[in-house]
Short mmCIF file of C-alpha atoms in Angstrom, two decimals:
data_model
loop_
_atom_site.label_atom_id
_atom_site.label_comp_id
_atom_site.label_asym_id
_atom_site.label_seq_id
_atom_site.Cartn_x
_atom_site.Cartn_y
_atom_site.Cartn_z
CA MET A 1 53.44 44.39 -17.42
CA SER A 2 53.14 47.31 -15.19
CA ALA A 3 53.07 46.30 -11.70
CA ALA A 4 49.69 48.07 -10.77
CA SER A 5 47.81 45.26 -13.79
CA VAL A 6 49.16 42.61 -12.35
CA PRO A 7 45.88 40.91 -9.21
CA ALA A 8 47.43 40.49 -5.64
CA HIS A 9 47.72 36.52 -5.47
CA GLY A 10 49.74 35.99 -9.06
CA PRO A 11 49.43 37.33 -12.78
CA SER A 12 46.97 36.06 -14.42
CA PRO A 13 45.76 32.67 -16.26
CA ASP A 14 46.74 33.22 -19.49
CA SER A 15 50.21 36.04 -18.16
CA ASP A 16 52.06 33.34 -18.13
CA VAL A 17 51.25 29.98 -19.80
CA SER A 18 51.92 30.54 -24.25
CA HIS A 19 49.76 29.06 -25.69
CA LYS A 20 50.85 26.84 -28.71
CA THR A 21 47.87 24.75 -30.91
CA VAL A 22 49.43 21.85 -32.50
CA LEU A 23 46.17 20.36 -33.96
CA GLU A 24 44.29 21.81 -35.91
CA ALA A 25 40.67 21.26 -36.52
CA PRO A 26 41.85 18.52 -40.46
CA ASP A 27 44.50 17.41 -38.79
CA ILE A 28 42.46 15.98 -36.10
CA ARG A 29 40.00 14.45 -38.92
CA ARG A 30 42.23 12.85 -39.65
CA ALA A 31 43.70 11.61 -37.23
CA LEU A 32 40.03 10.36 -35.97
CA THR A 33 39.77 8.87 -39.51
CA ARG A 34 42.78 6.55 -39.93
CA ILE A 35 42.27 5.27 -36.05
CA ALA A 36 38.02 4.66 -37.10
CA HIS A 37 40.51 2.91 -40.14
CA GLU A 38 43.27 1.17 -37.86
CA ILE A 39 40.45 -0.49 -35.94
CA LEU A 40 38.55 -1.41 -38.52
CA GLU A 41 41.67 -3.61 -39.90
CA ARG A 42 42.83 -5.36 -36.57
CA THR A 43 39.01 -6.49 -35.28
CA LYS A 44 38.92 -6.80 -39.16
CA GLY A 45 36.11 -5.29 -39.93
CA GLY A 46 34.81 -3.90 -36.46
CA ARG A 47 33.04 -7.05 -35.05
CA ASP A 48 31.43 -7.61 -32.36
CA ILE A 49 33.51 -3.85 -31.10
CA VAL A 50 31.97 -1.19 -28.08
CA LEU A 51 33.58 2.44 -28.43
CA LEU A 52 33.07 3.66 -24.38
CA GLY A 53 34.71 6.66 -23.97
CA ILE A 54 35.99 7.96 -20.83
CA PRO A 55 33.96 12.02 -19.92
CA THR A 56 34.38 14.31 -20.84
CA ARG A 57 35.71 14.29 -25.23
CA GLY A 58 36.60 10.56 -25.01
CA VAL A 59 32.86 10.82 -24.87
CA THR A 60 32.87 13.03 -27.87
CA LEU A 61 35.54 10.89 -29.37
CA ALA A 62 33.88 7.72 -29.52
CA ALA A 63 31.11 9.23 -30.81
CA ARG A 64 33.06 10.59 -33.68
CA LEU A 65 34.90 7.03 -34.55
CA ALA A 66 31.61 5.15 -34.44
CA GLY A 67 30.07 7.68 -37.03
CA ARG A 68 33.43 7.14 -39.06
CA ILE A 69 32.93 3.58 -38.75
CA ALA A 70 29.78 3.35 -39.88
CA GLU A 71 29.91 5.09 -42.97
CA VAL A 72 33.14 3.21 -43.79
CA GLU A 73 30.95 -0.22 -42.85
CA GLY A 74 27.39 0.88 -43.48
CA GLU A 75 26.47 -0.25 -39.98
CA PRO A 76 26.17 1.49 -36.81
CA VAL A 77 28.31 1.13 -34.05
CA PRO A 78 27.48 0.32 -30.33
CA ARG A 79 28.99 3.21 -28.08
CA GLY A 80 29.03 4.46 -24.86
CA SER A 81 30.37 5.95 -21.65
CA LEU A 82 32.57 4.52 -18.74
CA ASP A 83 33.38 7.42 -16.20
CA VAL A 84 36.25 5.80 -13.59
CA THR A 85 35.85 9.62 -11.01
CA MET A 86 34.89 6.22 -8.64
CA TYR A 87 37.92 4.33 -9.70
CA ARG A 88 40.37 7.00 -9.61
CA ASP A 89 43.71 6.81 -7.00
CA ASP A 90 44.00 9.98 -6.50
CA LEU A 91 40.41 10.89 -4.89
CA ARG A 92 41.64 10.95 -1.59
CA MET A 93 44.26 14.42 -3.04
CA ARG A 94 42.25 15.71 -3.14
CA PRO A 95 37.43 16.39 -2.88
CA ALA A 96 34.69 14.76 -4.19
CA ARG A 97 34.55 15.26 -7.37
CA ALA A 98 30.78 15.24 -9.37
CA LEU A 99 31.15 11.91 -11.43
CA GLY A 100 30.72 11.87 -15.08
CA ARG A 101 27.91 9.54 -16.35
CA THR A 102 28.48 5.78 -17.45
CA GLU A 103 25.93 4.47 -20.51
CA LEU A 104 26.24 0.57 -21.70
CA PRO A 105 24.89 0.41 -25.09
CA PRO A 106 22.39 -1.89 -24.26
CA GLU A 107 24.61 -5.60 -26.02
CA GLY A 108 27.46 -4.79 -23.21
CA VAL A 109 30.22 -5.38 -22.55
CA ASP A 110 30.22 -9.23 -22.12
CA ASP A 111 31.78 -11.27 -24.83
CA ARG A 112 33.02 -8.24 -26.77
CA VAL A 113 36.29 -5.95 -27.96
CA VAL A 114 35.99 -3.12 -25.84
CA VAL A 115 37.99 -0.15 -27.06
CA LEU A 116 38.82 2.31 -24.70
CA VAL A 117 38.37 5.92 -25.44
CA ASP A 118 40.27 8.78 -24.59
CA ASP A 119 41.61 12.29 -25.34
CA VAL A 120 45.52 13.25 -23.90
CA LEU A 121 46.80 9.41 -22.53
CA PHE A 122 49.89 10.60 -20.24
CA SER A 123 50.16 8.82 -16.22
CA GLY A 124 47.86 5.84 -17.80
CA ARG A 125 46.01 6.23 -14.38
CA THR A 126 42.93 6.47 -15.42
CA VAL A 127 43.26 3.93 -18.37
CA ARG A 128 43.94 1.45 -15.00
CA ALA A 129 41.24 2.82 -13.26
CA ALA A 130 39.09 2.42 -16.26
CA LEU A 131 39.93 -0.81 -15.95
CA ASP A 132 38.54 -2.05 -12.69
CA ALA A 133 35.56 0.27 -13.74
CA LEU A 134 34.71 -1.84 -16.54
CA ASN A 135 35.36 -4.83 -15.11
CA ASP A 136 33.08 -4.18 -12.37
CA LEU A 137 30.76 -4.33 -16.15
CA GLY A 138 31.16 -6.52 -17.55
CA ARG A 139 33.63 -9.04 -18.93
CA PRO A 140 35.26 -8.10 -22.44
CA ARG A 141 37.04 -10.90 -24.54
CA ALA A 142 39.33 -7.79 -25.60
CA VAL A 143 40.31 -4.26 -23.67
CA GLN A 144 42.13 -2.06 -26.94
CA LEU A 145 42.63 1.07 -26.87
CA ALA A 146 42.56 4.34 -28.40
CA THR A 147 43.45 8.43 -27.81
CA LEU A 148 43.96 11.31 -29.47
CA VAL A 149 46.86 12.34 -27.93
CA ASP A 150 49.73 10.52 -26.76
CA ARG A 151 51.91 12.63 -24.24
CA GLY A 152 53.83 10.00 -23.00
CA HIS A 153 55.52 10.31 -18.89
CA ARG A 154 53.27 6.64 -18.07
CA GLU A 155 53.57 5.49 -14.41
CA LEU A 156 51.89 2.09 -14.76
CA PRO A 157 52.75 -0.05 -17.42
CA ILE A 158 50.16 0.69 -20.64
CA ARG A 159 49.99 1.61 -23.48
CA ALA A 160 47.88 2.62 -26.66
CA ASP A 161 46.48 0.14 -29.50
CA TYR A 162 45.76 3.33 -31.47
CA VAL A 163 46.76 7.05 -31.60
CA GLY A 164 45.87 10.43 -33.41
CA LYS A 165 49.72 11.90 -32.33
CA ASN A 166 52.83 11.25 -30.03
CA LEU A 167 53.31 13.70 -28.83
CA PRO A 168 56.48 14.79 -27.48
CA THR A 169 56.36 16.49 -23.93
CA SER A 170 57.51 18.48 -21.23
CA THR A 171 55.72 17.18 -16.75
CA ARG A 172 55.11 21.21 -16.64
CA GLU A 173 53.01 21.24 -19.81
CA LYS A 174 49.74 20.53 -20.55
CA VAL A 175 47.53 19.41 -23.19
CA LYS A 176 44.65 20.49 -23.92
CA VAL A 177 41.91 19.25 -26.48
CA LEU A 178 39.17 21.43 -27.45
CA LEU A 179 36.28 19.60 -29.54
CA ALA A 180 33.44 21.55 -31.43
CA GLU A 181 30.25 19.93 -29.63
CA THR A 182 32.33 20.89 -26.44
CA ASP A 183 34.03 23.96 -26.45
CA GLY A 184 33.01 25.06 -30.08
CA ARG A 185 35.93 24.37 -31.99
CA ASP A 186 38.54 21.72 -32.85
CA ALA A 187 41.93 21.80 -31.67
CA VAL A 188 44.89 20.20 -29.95
CA VAL A 189 46.63 23.21 -28.02
CA LEU A 190 49.55 23.07 -25.54
CA GLU A 191 49.89 25.11 -22.94
CA VAL A 192 53.65 26.20 -21.89
CA PRO A 193 54.60 28.02 -19.03
CA LYS A 194 57.03 30.87 -19.45
CA MET B 1 35.56 23.71 6.54
CA LYS B 2 32.28 21.89 5.35
CA ARG B 3 31.85 18.73 6.80
CA HIS B 4 28.68 17.31 8.47
CA LEU B 5 25.15 17.02 7.05
CA ILE B 6 23.05 18.10 10.42
CA SER B 7 20.87 20.66 8.86
CA ALA B 8 19.06 21.00 5.45
CA ALA B 9 20.19 24.47 5.73
CA ASP B 10 23.78 23.97 5.58
CA LEU B 11 23.81 22.97 1.41
CA THR B 12 23.68 25.12 -0.76
CA ARG B 13 21.32 24.68 -4.18
CA ASP B 14 25.20 23.91 -5.64
CA ASP B 15 25.15 21.30 -2.96
CA ALA B 16 22.56 20.55 -3.03
CA LEU B 17 22.33 20.24 -7.13
CA LEU B 18 25.46 18.24 -6.48
CA ILE B 19 24.11 15.43 -5.19
CA LEU B 20 21.28 15.10 -6.65
CA ASP B 21 23.11 15.06 -9.81
CA THR B 22 26.03 12.27 -8.08
CA ALA B 23 22.61 10.48 -7.03
CA GLU B 24 21.52 10.23 -10.26
CA GLU B 25 24.62 9.21 -11.65
CA LEU B 26 24.52 6.50 -8.34
CA SER B 27 21.33 4.84 -9.63
CA ARG B 28 23.39 3.60 -12.70
CA ILE B 29 24.84 1.32 -10.33
CA ALA B 30 21.39 -0.91 -9.25
CA ASP B 31 21.43 -1.49 -13.10
CA ARG B 32 24.43 -3.96 -13.10
CA PRO B 33 25.70 -7.08 -11.97
CA ILE B 34 28.06 -6.04 -9.93
CA LYS B 35 26.31 -3.34 -7.29
CA LYS B 36 29.28 -2.38 -6.25
CA LEU B 37 32.30 0.75 -6.49
CA PRO B 38 36.16 0.81 -4.57
CA THR B 39 34.95 3.68 -3.38
CA LEU B 40 35.32 3.68 0.30
CA ARG B 41 37.25 1.33 0.46
CA GLY B 42 39.34 1.30 4.20
CA ARG B 43 36.48 3.85 5.83
CA THR B 44 34.03 2.95 7.83
CA VAL B 45 30.80 4.49 8.17
CA VAL B 46 29.33 4.27 11.43
CA ASN B 47 25.51 4.36 11.75
CA LEU B 48 24.42 4.89 15.12
CA PHE B 49 20.97 4.51 15.94
CA PHE B 50 19.58 5.38 19.20
CA GLU B 51 15.61 5.40 18.28
CA ASP B 52 14.31 3.03 16.53
CA SER B 53 14.18 2.59 12.57
CA THR B 54 14.48 0.22 9.89
CA ARG B 55 13.99 1.77 6.54
CA THR B 56 16.36 4.31 7.12
CA ARG B 57 19.15 2.54 8.91
CA ILE B 58 18.92 -0.56 6.17
CA SER B 59 19.00 2.37 4.31
CA PHE B 60 22.60 4.00 5.32
CA GLU B 61 23.48 0.74 5.04
CA ALA B 62 22.61 -0.71 2.23
CA ALA B 63 24.78 3.23 0.68
CA ALA B 64 27.78 2.34 2.47
CA LYS B 65 28.76 -1.34 1.53
CA ARG B 66 28.20 -0.45 -1.85
CA LEU B 67 30.52 2.00 -2.21
CA SER B 68 32.40 -0.72 -0.23
CA ALA B 69 33.36 1.64 3.64
CA ASP B 70 33.04 -1.17 6.09
CA VAL B 71 29.97 -0.65 8.08
CA ILE B 72 29.75 -0.96 12.20
CA ASN B 73 25.21 -0.64 13.11
CA PHE B 74 25.41 0.57 17.25
CA SER B 75 21.86 0.09 18.66
CA ALA B 76 21.13 1.76 21.87
CA LYS B 77 20.04 -1.45 22.43
CA GLY B 78 21.76 -4.20 23.70
CA SER B 79 24.28 -0.88 23.77
CA SER B 80 26.36 0.40 26.93
CA VAL B 81 23.31 3.05 26.65
CA SER B 82 21.52 0.57 27.91
CA LYS B 83 23.40 0.62 30.85
CA GLY B 84 23.54 4.58 30.99
CA GLU B 85 26.69 5.52 28.95
CA SER B 86 26.65 9.28 28.28
CA LEU B 87 26.29 9.99 23.91
CA LYS B 88 29.90 11.72 24.99
CA ASP B 89 30.86 8.65 25.99
CA THR B 90 29.06 6.52 23.45
CA ALA B 91 31.41 9.37 20.74
CA LEU B 92 34.65 8.57 22.29
CA THR B 93 34.28 5.42 22.28
CA LEU B 94 33.88 5.79 18.43
CA GLU B 95 36.71 8.31 18.01
CA ALA B 96 38.42 6.24 19.14
CA MET B 97 37.61 3.07 16.94
CA GLY B 98 38.94 5.82 13.92
CA ALA B 99 35.00 6.57 12.36
CA ASP B 100 35.68 8.00 9.11
CA GLY B 101 31.74 9.09 9.28
CA VAL B 102 29.12 8.84 11.88
CA VAL B 103 25.41 8.41 10.75
CA ILE B 104 23.55 9.57 14.20
CA ARG B 105 19.49 9.04 14.70
CA HIS B 106 18.49 9.87 17.83
CA ASN B 107 15.40 11.03 19.66
CA ALA B 108 17.01 14.62 21.19
CA SER B 109 16.61 17.80 18.71
CA GLY B 110 19.90 18.39 18.66
CA ALA B 111 22.37 14.87 19.03
CA PRO B 112 23.71 15.79 16.03
CA HIS B 113 25.30 18.79 16.33
CA ARG B 114 26.43 18.46 19.83
CA LEU B 115 28.29 15.05 18.79
CA ALA B 116 30.06 16.84 15.70
CA GLY B 117 31.62 18.51 18.64
CA TRP B 118 33.50 15.66 19.32
CA VAL B 119 34.02 13.53 16.39
CA ARG B 120 36.56 13.03 14.53
CA GLY B 121 34.73 12.29 11.91
CA SER B 122 32.17 13.38 9.47
CA VAL B 123 28.09 13.17 11.39
CA VAL B 124 25.06 12.76 9.19
CA ASN B 125 22.11 13.78 10.77
CA ALA B 126 19.42 10.31 10.23
CA GLY B 127 16.70 12.29 11.86
CA ASP B 128 17.28 13.95 15.24
CA GLY B 129 14.05 14.07 17.11
CA THR B 130 11.77 16.74 16.06
CA HIS B 131 14.74 18.75 14.48
CA GLU B 132 15.86 17.95 10.66
CA HIS B 133 15.99 14.36 8.67
CA PRO B 134 18.34 16.14 5.86
CA THR B 135 18.67 13.14 3.57
CA GLN B 136 15.48 13.28 3.65
CA ALA B 137 14.38 16.09 1.90
CA LEU B 138 17.21 15.24 -0.41
CA LEU B 139 15.74 11.83 -1.64
CA ASP B 140 12.07 13.26 -1.73
CA ALA B 141 13.88 16.31 -4.00
CA TYR B 142 15.83 13.69 -5.86
CA THR B 143 12.17 11.20 -6.05
CA MET B 144 10.11 15.38 -7.28
CA ARG B 145 12.85 15.64 -9.26
CA ARG B 146 13.66 12.32 -11.25
CA ARG B 147 9.08 12.62 -11.53
CA LEU B 148 8.25 16.12 -12.66
CA GLY B 149 12.31 18.04 -13.19
CA ASP B 150 13.28 21.00 -11.87
CA LEU B 151 12.14 21.85 -9.22
CA ASP B 152 12.48 25.77 -9.48
CA GLY B 153 9.20 26.42 -8.95
CA ARG B 154 7.13 23.62 -7.97
CA ARG B 155 4.45 23.60 -5.73
CA VAL B 156 5.15 21.88 -3.08
CA THR B 157 2.30 20.91 -0.14
CA ILE B 158 3.35 18.99 2.66
CA VAL B 159 0.20 17.68 5.25
CA GLY B 160 0.16 16.68 8.21
CA ASP B 161 1.50 16.39 11.70
CA ILE B 162 4.17 19.18 11.09
CA LEU B 163 4.68 19.90 14.40
CA HIS B 164 6.65 16.90 15.53
CA SER B 165 8.13 15.94 12.00
CA ARG B 166 11.41 16.35 11.01
CA VAL B 167 10.68 15.70 7.92
CA ALA B 168 8.82 18.80 7.07
CA ARG B 169 11.30 21.10 8.31
CA SER B 170 14.21 19.33 6.81
CA ASN B 171 11.88 19.86 3.60
CA VAL B 172 11.41 22.93 3.48
CA LEU B 173 14.11 24.03 4.05
CA LEU B 174 15.72 21.85 1.54
CA LEU B 175 12.79 22.93 -0.88
CA ASN B 176 12.94 26.74 -0.52
CA THR B 177 17.00 26.17 -1.61
CA LEU B 178 15.79 24.47 -4.66
CA GLY B 179 13.94 27.38 -5.34
CA ALA B 180 10.26 25.30 -5.37
CA GLU B 181 6.68 26.78 -3.42
CA VAL B 182 6.27 24.83 -0.08
CA THR B 183 2.85 25.25 1.44
CA LEU B 184 1.96 22.94 4.94
CA VAL B 185 -1.48 22.28 5.46
CA ALA B 186 -2.01 20.52 8.78
CA PRO B 187 -4.82 21.20 11.95
CA PRO B 188 -3.82 24.12 14.16
CA THR B 189 -2.52 22.23 16.86
CA LEU B 190 -0.19 20.78 14.27
CA PHE B 191 2.05 23.75 13.66
CA PRO B 192 4.63 24.20 15.81
CA VAL B 193 4.86 28.02 17.06
CA SER B 194 7.84 28.67 15.07
CA VAL B 195 6.25 28.26 12.10
CA ASP B 196 5.85 32.07 11.44
CA THR B 197 9.25 31.94 10.18
CA TRP B 198 9.94 29.25 8.45
CA PRO B 199 9.74 30.53 4.17
CA CYS B 200 6.78 28.46 3.40
CA GLU B 201 3.35 29.53 3.32
CA VAL B 202 0.40 28.34 5.85
CA ALA B 203 -3.08 27.10 5.42
CA TYR B 204 -5.52 25.06 6.93
CA ASP B 205 -7.68 24.10 4.51
CA PHE B 206 -6.00 21.06 2.43
CA ASP B 207 -9.28 21.16 -0.29
CA ALA B 208 -8.08 24.62 -1.66
CA VAL B 209 -4.51 23.83 -2.18
CA LEU B 210 -4.88 20.81 -3.96
CA PRO B 211 -5.81 21.89 -6.97
CA LYS B 212 -2.42 23.90 -7.79
CA SER B 213 -0.24 21.22 -5.97
CA ASP B 214 2.52 19.60 -8.00
CA VAL B 215 3.09 17.09 -4.88
CA VAL B 216 1.50 16.10 -1.91
CA MET B 217 3.86 15.51 0.54
CA MET B 218 1.38 13.38 3.63
CA LEU B 219 3.14 12.92 7.34
CA ARG B 220 2.66 10.35 8.70
CA VAL B 221 0.71 11.31 12.83
CA GLN B 222 2.89 10.60 15.08
CA GLN B 223 0.86 8.80 18.12
CA GLU B 224 4.30 8.34 20.04
CA ARG B 225 4.83 10.82 20.00
CA MET B 226 1.97 13.09 20.79
CA THR B 227 1.71 13.61 24.69
CA ALA B 228 -1.83 15.67 24.28
CA ALA B 229 -4.95 15.95 22.59
CA TYR B 230 -4.12 17.56 19.26
CA PHE B 231 -7.49 16.67 17.76
CA PRO B 232 -10.95 15.23 17.83
CA THR B 233 -10.40 11.64 16.12
CA VAL B 234 -8.63 10.22 14.52
CA ARG B 235 -11.93 9.83 11.73
CA GLU B 236 -12.15 13.57 11.79
CA TYR B 237 -8.12 14.28 11.12
CA SER B 238 -8.31 11.51 8.21
CA ARG B 239 -11.28 13.14 7.07
CA ARG B 240 -10.42 16.56 7.01
CA TYR B 241 -6.54 16.41 6.27
CA GLY B 242 -6.54 12.72 5.26
CA LEU B 243 -5.40 11.99 1.40
CA ASP B 244 -8.93 9.98 -0.41
CA ALA B 245 -9.66 9.47 -3.36
CA ARG B 246 -11.70 12.06 -4.10
CA ARG B 247 -9.35 14.51 -3.27
CA LEU B 248 -6.50 12.60 -5.38
CA ALA B 249 -8.97 13.42 -7.97
CA ALA B 250 -8.54 16.45 -7.90
CA LEU B 251 -5.92 16.61 -7.84
CA GLN B 252 -3.40 17.94 -11.66
CA ASP B 253 -3.18 15.04 -13.53
CA HIS B 254 1.00 15.53 -13.09
CA ALA B 255 0.64 15.82 -9.70
CA ILE B 256 2.74 12.87 -7.41
CA VAL B 257 1.59 11.57 -4.32
CA MET B 258 4.45 11.10 -0.91
CA HIS B 259 5.52 9.65 2.11
CA PRO B 260 8.26 9.41 4.08
CA GLY B 261 7.09 6.60 5.45
CA PRO B 262 6.07 4.68 8.05
CA MET B 263 2.69 5.13 6.50
CA ASN B 264 -1.07 4.60 9.09
CA ARG B 265 -3.55 3.43 5.86
CA GLY B 266 -6.94 5.04 6.69
CA VAL B 267 -5.58 7.25 9.04
CA GLU B 268 -2.90 9.93 6.86
CA ILE B 269 -3.35 8.26 3.36
CA ALA B 270 -5.85 6.02 1.42
CA ALA B 271 -4.92 2.17 1.07
CA GLU B 272 -5.96 3.17 -3.24
CA VAL B 273 -4.24 6.50 -3.16
CA ALA B 274 -0.92 4.99 -1.26
CA ASP B 275 -0.19 2.47 -4.13
CA SER B 276 -1.84 4.51 -7.61
CA PRO B 277 0.68 5.27 -9.78
CA ARG B 278 0.79 8.43 -8.87
CA SER B 279 2.41 7.32 -5.66
CA THR B 280 6.35 7.80 -5.54
CA ILE B 281 5.61 5.27 -2.09
CA VAL B 282 7.76 2.81 -3.33
CA GLU B 283 10.09 5.13 -5.47
CA GLN B 284 11.02 6.86 -2.12
CA VAL B 285 12.25 4.46 -0.51
CA ALA B 286 14.92 2.99 -4.04
CA ASN B 287 15.32 6.31 -4.55
CA GLY B 288 16.75 6.63 -0.54
CA VAL B 289 20.11 4.32 -1.37
CA THR B 290 21.49 6.56 -3.47
CA VAL B 291 20.70 9.63 -2.35
CA ARG B 292 22.31 8.21 0.74
CA MET B 293 25.14 7.16 -1.65
CA ALA B 294 26.03 9.95 -2.87
CA VAL B 295 25.61 12.04 0.65
CA LEU B 296 28.52 8.92 2.04
CA TYR B 297 30.99 10.07 -1.09
CA LEU B 298 30.46 13.54 -2.11
CA LEU B 299 30.88 13.90 2.77
CA LEU B 300 33.93 10.60 2.86
CA GLY B 301 35.07 10.26 -0.66
CA GLY B 302 37.59 13.36 -1.12
CA SER B 303 40.65 14.89 0.74
CA GLU B 304 37.63 16.61 2.25
CA PRO B 305 33.87 17.02 2.41
CA ALA B 306 32.88 18.11 -0.92
CA ILE B 307 29.37 18.50 0.03
CA GLY B 308 27.59 20.80 4.53
CA GLY B 309 28.57 22.53 7.32
CA ASP B 310 30.35 23.14 10.00
CA VAL B 311 30.01 22.68 14.03
CA THR B 312 31.89 24.37 15.76
CA PRO B 313 33.17 22.31 18.87
CA ALA B 314 30.54 21.31 21.87
CA GLY B 315 29.35 23.66 24.33
CA VAL B 316 27.44 25.85 20.96
CA SER B 317 24.00 25.85 22.05
CA PRO B 318 22.76 24.46 18.01
CA ASN B 319 21.02 26.79 16.14
CA GLY B 320 21.84 28.19 12.43
CA ASP B 321 24.60 30.77 12.93
CA ALA B 322 26.37 29.08 15.59
CA ARG B 323 26.24 26.01 12.79
CA ARG B 324 26.91 28.30 10.15
CA ARG B 325 30.71 30.48 12.22
CA SER B 326 33.82 28.38 11.57
CA GLY B 327 36.80 28.32 13.23
CA ASP B 328 38.49 25.19 15.65
CA ALA B 329 40.88 24.38 11.42
CA SER B 330 43.18 23.14 14.01
CA ARG B 331 41.00 20.30 15.88
CA ARG B 332 40.86 18.91 12.02
CA GLU B 333 43.15 15.89 10.25
CA ASP B 334 43.10 14.20 7.33
CA ALA B 335 42.81 10.65 8.31
#
């Protein structure tokens, strides 16, 4: 690349990272189907479960999981979304952010088995914030965690109950989950800085 | 650095929409068993009220407490202000106490602007003299958006004592930012001299404007600020500029009636209109808490405010240009 084509303030975002697709659409589909079955197995047929997605992509994944479970069991699964922005521990490190949506199903969360759904499990801080947020919404009988990708590097004692794919990464890398509903296609992409 | 909310003109369209969207999400916590968020834990918000107010002070207090901020209420009565302490000395006291946010209501226009030059925290104008009341405009816009959807192209008619109204000015500025068309209606004596420079229409005939309005906002006749005879009698004012059942019937079916409160029933608004299902007056109060939560969160929740305008150091007169100027970065420290 010639110097002239590089903008004055650093190269364009695409030129200094390489993208590697680690999961394609069929892989994601199979992973979600497996997770749905595991949830049913672990919760004895999905009795009393509520799927709560963490915005943005966790909500989409929760909707897909609910669809799979309903296909198998023939009954709709209560689901909703849980925004954790106001509970984050890094709020004061950045300007205040726009909020996502918290929406509980009419059944609520009291005495239910809540399955939190997120796209990527990394430091575990988002899940900690979600547990705090959940605490203000009611008292679930149990809380479980489903994630499409576990990329390691936990900073808190948190572990997922259902994992789509364990993906060993370096902290310099970025994991991006793309979903058809929000991004036009299904894929999990690893961004590696050169 | 964006730091304060002193004028509705401090807000860009993106800022205003961010506040309204944030409020929309925050409104959901009103239905929860625990109506509290930990977001502003450890932050201190001082309510500095030099002028009487019930709903605005309580609304700000509830908003700050729902976000877990520590709230210090200060009213001029029973404070050192009645012993002659100046605004600046009061401000320095607050500064020594480490206020992260100061909500100020003052009978002098421009007081919040001066205060912003003296304190390190974010200043929120809760009404200054006849100047502005930006959070009222935000809660009004929020209420309109909830009832009518997007405000772009909506026609809003504001009727009454424009001259003494900080609500009218803030609403005109904010609604203009949001793309609504505002028409002000009042007797000629109750318009400020500079109204032709405001981004709105001016009319004297209420009945002619009614049928094309999506929103009619009635303002209180502010007897306490009226030092001259602005209209012959209250009865005549009420007949020409009051909203009664007959005028309500002339409105379009979807149109709503608003009033920032407190109301003079029977003067600017008939009791039956105030209590009709098309009136949003009670809703406006409830929405006030939500919108103020959004403002406090966006100003104080992060490492730096996500909304609002900057203020040049004390000594610059409060006008729009000065407020927009940046600089003074050295004084800024993170709390």
